[in-house]
Short mmCIF file of C-alpha atoms in Angstrom, two decimals:
data_model
loop_
_atom_site.label_atom_id
_atom_site.label_comp_id
_atom_site.label_asym_id
_atom_site.label_seq_id
_atom_site.Cartn_x
_atom_site.Cartn_y
_atom_site.Cartn_z
CA UNK A 1 -12.85 25.84 -16.65
CA UNK A 2 -12.91 26.83 -20.94
CA UNK A 3 -15.06 23.57 -21.99
CA UNK A 4 -13.74 22.47 -26.13
CA UNK A 5 -17.27 24.38 -27.63
CA UNK A 6 -16.16 27.37 -25.93
CA UNK A 7 -12.90 27.72 -27.57
CA UNK A 8 -14.05 26.13 -30.99
CA UNK A 9 -16.63 28.65 -31.16
CA UNK A 10 -14.42 30.96 -30.31
CA UNK A 11 -11.12 29.67 -33.11
CA UNK A 12 -14.36 29.70 -35.79
CA UNK A 13 -16.16 33.27 -34.88
CA UNK A 14 -13.22 34.92 -36.85
CA UNK A 15 -13.38 33.48 -40.51
CA UNK A 16 -17.06 34.40 -40.74
CA UNK A 17 -17.86 31.65 -42.79
CA UNK A 18 -19.46 29.10 -40.20
CA UNK A 19 -23.61 30.05 -38.50
CA UNK A 20 -22.52 28.86 -35.33
CA UNK A 21 -26.28 29.66 -34.28
CA UNK A 22 -27.47 26.96 -31.55
CA UNK A 23 -30.20 24.60 -34.12
CA UNK A 24 -27.76 24.65 -37.14
CA UNK A 25 -25.91 20.89 -38.74
CA UNK A 26 -22.30 23.16 -37.90
CA UNK A 27 -23.25 24.12 -34.29
CA UNK A 28 -24.50 20.46 -33.68
CA UNK A 29 -21.52 18.21 -34.96
CA UNK A 30 -19.03 20.90 -33.70
CA UNK A 31 -20.84 20.58 -30.32
CA UNK A 32 -20.81 16.52 -30.85
CA UNK A 33 -16.87 17.22 -31.63
CA UNK A 34 -16.39 19.13 -28.11
CA UNK A 35 -17.79 17.11 -25.81
CA UNK A 36 -15.57 14.19 -27.14
CA UNK A 37 -12.76 16.39 -27.07
CA UNK A 38 -14.02 17.14 -23.80
CA UNK A 39 -14.37 13.08 -22.46
CA UNK A 40 -10.78 13.00 -23.84
CA UNK A 41 -9.40 15.56 -21.75
CA UNK A 42 -11.64 14.14 -18.90
CA UNK A 43 -9.61 10.59 -19.49
CA UNK A 44 -6.31 12.08 -19.83
CA UNK A 45 -6.45 13.57 -16.65
CA UNK A 46 -7.97 10.59 -15.07
CA UNK A 47 -4.98 8.10 -16.47
CA UNK A 48 -2.33 11.38 -15.68
CA UNK A 49 -3.25 11.38 -12.51
CA UNK A 50 -3.04 6.97 -12.04
CA UNK A 51 -0.06 7.30 -13.58
CA UNK A 52 2.22 8.31 -10.01
CA UNK A 53 1.85 6.83 -7.08
CA UNK A 54 1.58 10.05 -4.94
CA UNK A 55 -1.45 11.26 -6.63
CA UNK A 56 -3.04 8.12 -7.56
CA UNK A 57 -6.83 7.04 -6.20
CA UNK A 58 -7.89 3.69 -7.96
CA UNK A 59 -6.76 1.22 -10.12
CA UNK A 60 -3.34 3.45 -9.82
CA UNK A 61 -2.56 1.67 -6.41
CA UNK A 62 -4.90 -1.29 -7.65
CA UNK A 63 -2.96 -2.32 -10.31
CA UNK A 64 -0.24 -1.47 -8.53
CA UNK A 65 -0.48 -3.42 -5.33
CA UNK A 66 -1.86 -6.36 -7.11
CA UNK A 67 2.17 -6.89 -8.86
CA UNK A 68 2.78 -7.49 -5.30
CA UNK A 69 0.38 -10.15 -4.77
CA UNK A 70 -2.51 -8.62 -2.34
CA UNK A 71 -4.35 -5.27 -2.41
CA UNK A 72 -4.40 -3.07 1.26
CA UNK A 73 -7.97 -1.92 0.90
CA UNK A 74 -7.89 -2.24 4.78
CA UNK A 75 -5.85 0.69 4.84
CA UNK A 76 -6.09 4.12 4.08
CA UNK A 77 -5.26 5.39 0.60
CA UNK A 78 -1.72 7.81 1.89
CA UNK A 79 -0.46 4.74 3.89
CA UNK A 80 -1.28 2.61 1.03
CA UNK A 81 1.18 5.17 -1.08
CA UNK A 82 3.68 5.53 1.65
CA UNK A 83 3.26 1.35 1.63
CA UNK A 84 4.10 1.09 -2.39
CA UNK A 85 7.00 3.89 -2.99
CA UNK A 86 8.70 1.96 0.08
CA UNK A 87 8.23 -1.24 -1.75
CA UNK A 88 9.30 0.68 -4.71
CA UNK A 89 12.50 2.05 -3.09
CA UNK A 90 14.31 -0.94 -2.58
CA UNK A 91 17.67 -0.95 -3.80
CA UNK A 92 20.94 -3.51 -3.73
CA UNK A 93 21.88 -1.96 -0.41
CA UNK A 94 18.64 -2.59 1.63
CA UNK A 95 19.45 -6.17 2.57
CA UNK A 96 20.51 -5.40 6.05
CA UNK A 97 18.58 -5.18 9.46
CA UNK A 98 17.83 -1.90 8.70
CA UNK A 99 16.57 -2.58 5.22
CA UNK A 100 14.13 -5.70 7.07
CA UNK A 101 12.10 -3.07 9.24
CA UNK A 102 11.46 -1.20 5.49
CA UNK A 103 11.00 -3.72 4.18
CA UNK A 104 8.38 -4.39 7.12
CA UNK A 105 6.78 -1.12 7.02
CA UNK A 106 6.05 -1.25 2.91
CA UNK A 107 4.00 -4.62 4.21
CA UNK A 108 1.85 -2.38 6.32
CA UNK A 109 3.56 -5.06 9.27
CA UNK A 110 5.71 -2.22 10.90
CA UNK A 111 5.49 -4.05 14.47
CA UNK A 112 7.87 -7.00 14.70
CA UNK A 113 11.07 -8.34 15.28
CA UNK A 114 13.58 -10.66 13.80
CA UNK A 115 15.91 -13.27 15.48
CA UNK A 116 18.84 -14.84 13.20
CA UNK A 117 20.37 -17.52 13.81
CA UNK A 118 23.55 -17.71 11.88
CA UNK A 119 24.61 -21.66 12.37
CA UNK A 120 21.62 -23.53 11.63
CA UNK A 121 20.61 -21.07 8.70
CA UNK A 122 17.17 -19.77 10.10
CA UNK A 123 15.33 -16.38 11.21
CA UNK A 124 12.57 -16.34 13.62
CA UNK A 125 10.27 -13.47 12.43
CA UNK A 126 7.08 -11.98 15.43
CA UNK A 127 4.82 -9.75 14.34
CA UNK A 128 2.79 -7.77 17.43
CA UNK A 129 0.44 -7.03 15.36
CA UNK A 130 -2.71 -9.20 14.54
CA UNK A 131 -3.66 -9.91 11.21
CA UNK A 132 -6.53 -12.39 8.80
CA UNK A 133 -5.34 -15.45 8.42
CA UNK A 134 -5.04 -14.65 4.62
CA UNK A 135 -2.53 -11.48 4.93
CA UNK A 136 -0.76 -13.43 7.67
CA UNK A 137 -0.35 -15.75 4.92
CA UNK A 138 0.85 -12.83 2.54
CA UNK A 139 3.01 -11.68 4.88
CA UNK A 140 5.06 -14.89 5.79
CA UNK A 141 4.57 -15.01 1.76
CA UNK A 142 6.56 -12.07 0.91
CA UNK A 143 9.06 -12.68 4.28
CA UNK A 144 10.41 -16.06 2.42
CA UNK A 145 10.75 -14.17 -0.90
CA UNK A 146 12.65 -10.85 0.99
CA UNK A 147 14.92 -12.67 2.80
CA UNK A 148 17.68 -15.02 1.20
CA UNK A 149 16.62 -18.45 -0.47
CA UNK A 150 19.04 -20.47 1.92
CA UNK A 151 17.29 -19.37 4.82
CA UNK A 152 14.52 -21.23 6.64
CA UNK A 153 12.03 -18.24 7.62
CA UNK A 154 9.52 -19.12 11.36
CA UNK A 155 6.93 -16.34 11.86
CA UNK A 156 4.99 -15.78 14.97
CA UNK A 157 2.58 -13.80 15.22
CA UNK A 158 0.42 -11.86 18.34
CA UNK A 159 1.54 -11.14 21.89
CA UNK A 160 3.15 -8.00 23.28
CA UNK A 161 6.34 -7.85 23.03
CA UNK A 162 8.94 -8.41 26.07
CA UNK A 163 10.16 -5.09 26.05
CA UNK A 164 6.65 -3.94 26.81
CA UNK A 165 5.88 -6.73 29.50
CA UNK A 166 9.31 -5.78 31.10
CA UNK A 167 9.08 -1.92 31.18
CA UNK A 168 6.19 -2.38 34.01
CA UNK A 169 8.73 -4.11 35.88
CA UNK A 170 7.38 -6.40 38.67
CA UNK A 171 8.58 -8.95 40.05
CA UNK A 172 8.47 -12.91 39.42
CA UNK A 173 5.92 -12.52 42.65
CA UNK A 174 3.85 -9.95 41.49
CA UNK A 175 3.46 -11.27 38.04
CA UNK A 176 2.64 -14.27 38.68
CA UNK A 177 -0.30 -12.91 41.34
CA UNK A 178 -2.41 -11.89 38.24
CA UNK A 179 -3.61 -15.00 38.02
CA UNK A 180 -3.21 -14.97 34.40
CA UNK A 181 -3.69 -17.92 31.57
CA UNK A 182 -1.20 -17.93 28.89
CA UNK A 183 -3.89 -17.00 26.20
CA UNK A 184 -4.34 -13.59 28.43
CA UNK A 185 -0.95 -13.05 28.48
CA UNK A 186 -0.73 -13.11 24.87
CA UNK A 187 -3.34 -11.15 24.10
CA UNK A 188 -2.06 -9.01 26.81
CA UNK A 189 -5.38 -8.69 29.27
#
């Protein structure tokens, strides 16, 4: 990479009016300008990188996450970028079951199911991952903001999905002989 000092020196040399030898006032002045220009170029490159989700590495990701209310530092940088891209990509046609799955993926809580109870204006969201209390509260808050305001939302956490238990093809007596407590069943032990 060409530094600003080299570039300025090369441009001023043909004029033959400046003594660019080391130790002169002109050398010191051009060095100071060049240092400031190089720093400005570095800062501009960082700002440009942080302006786009696909290239952001620090405050560009954090600022966007704060807009949605929670830093997602427990995820990798690529996962955080993907969640932000999903979140930014919502449109008017995304308020469907597929849109809800997309929304949950944007929260980092993709493994879940939604059960709608049309007559009572209720919805139950069952989460199959475990989260900290702070993350769980944030996810619930985001779900309530996403779903229509007239729907009462219940969010349940933990335990294996019924489809996972059912995939074992156990009869009732086989399942009962495992002699597990409800907590062991919920924790898939």
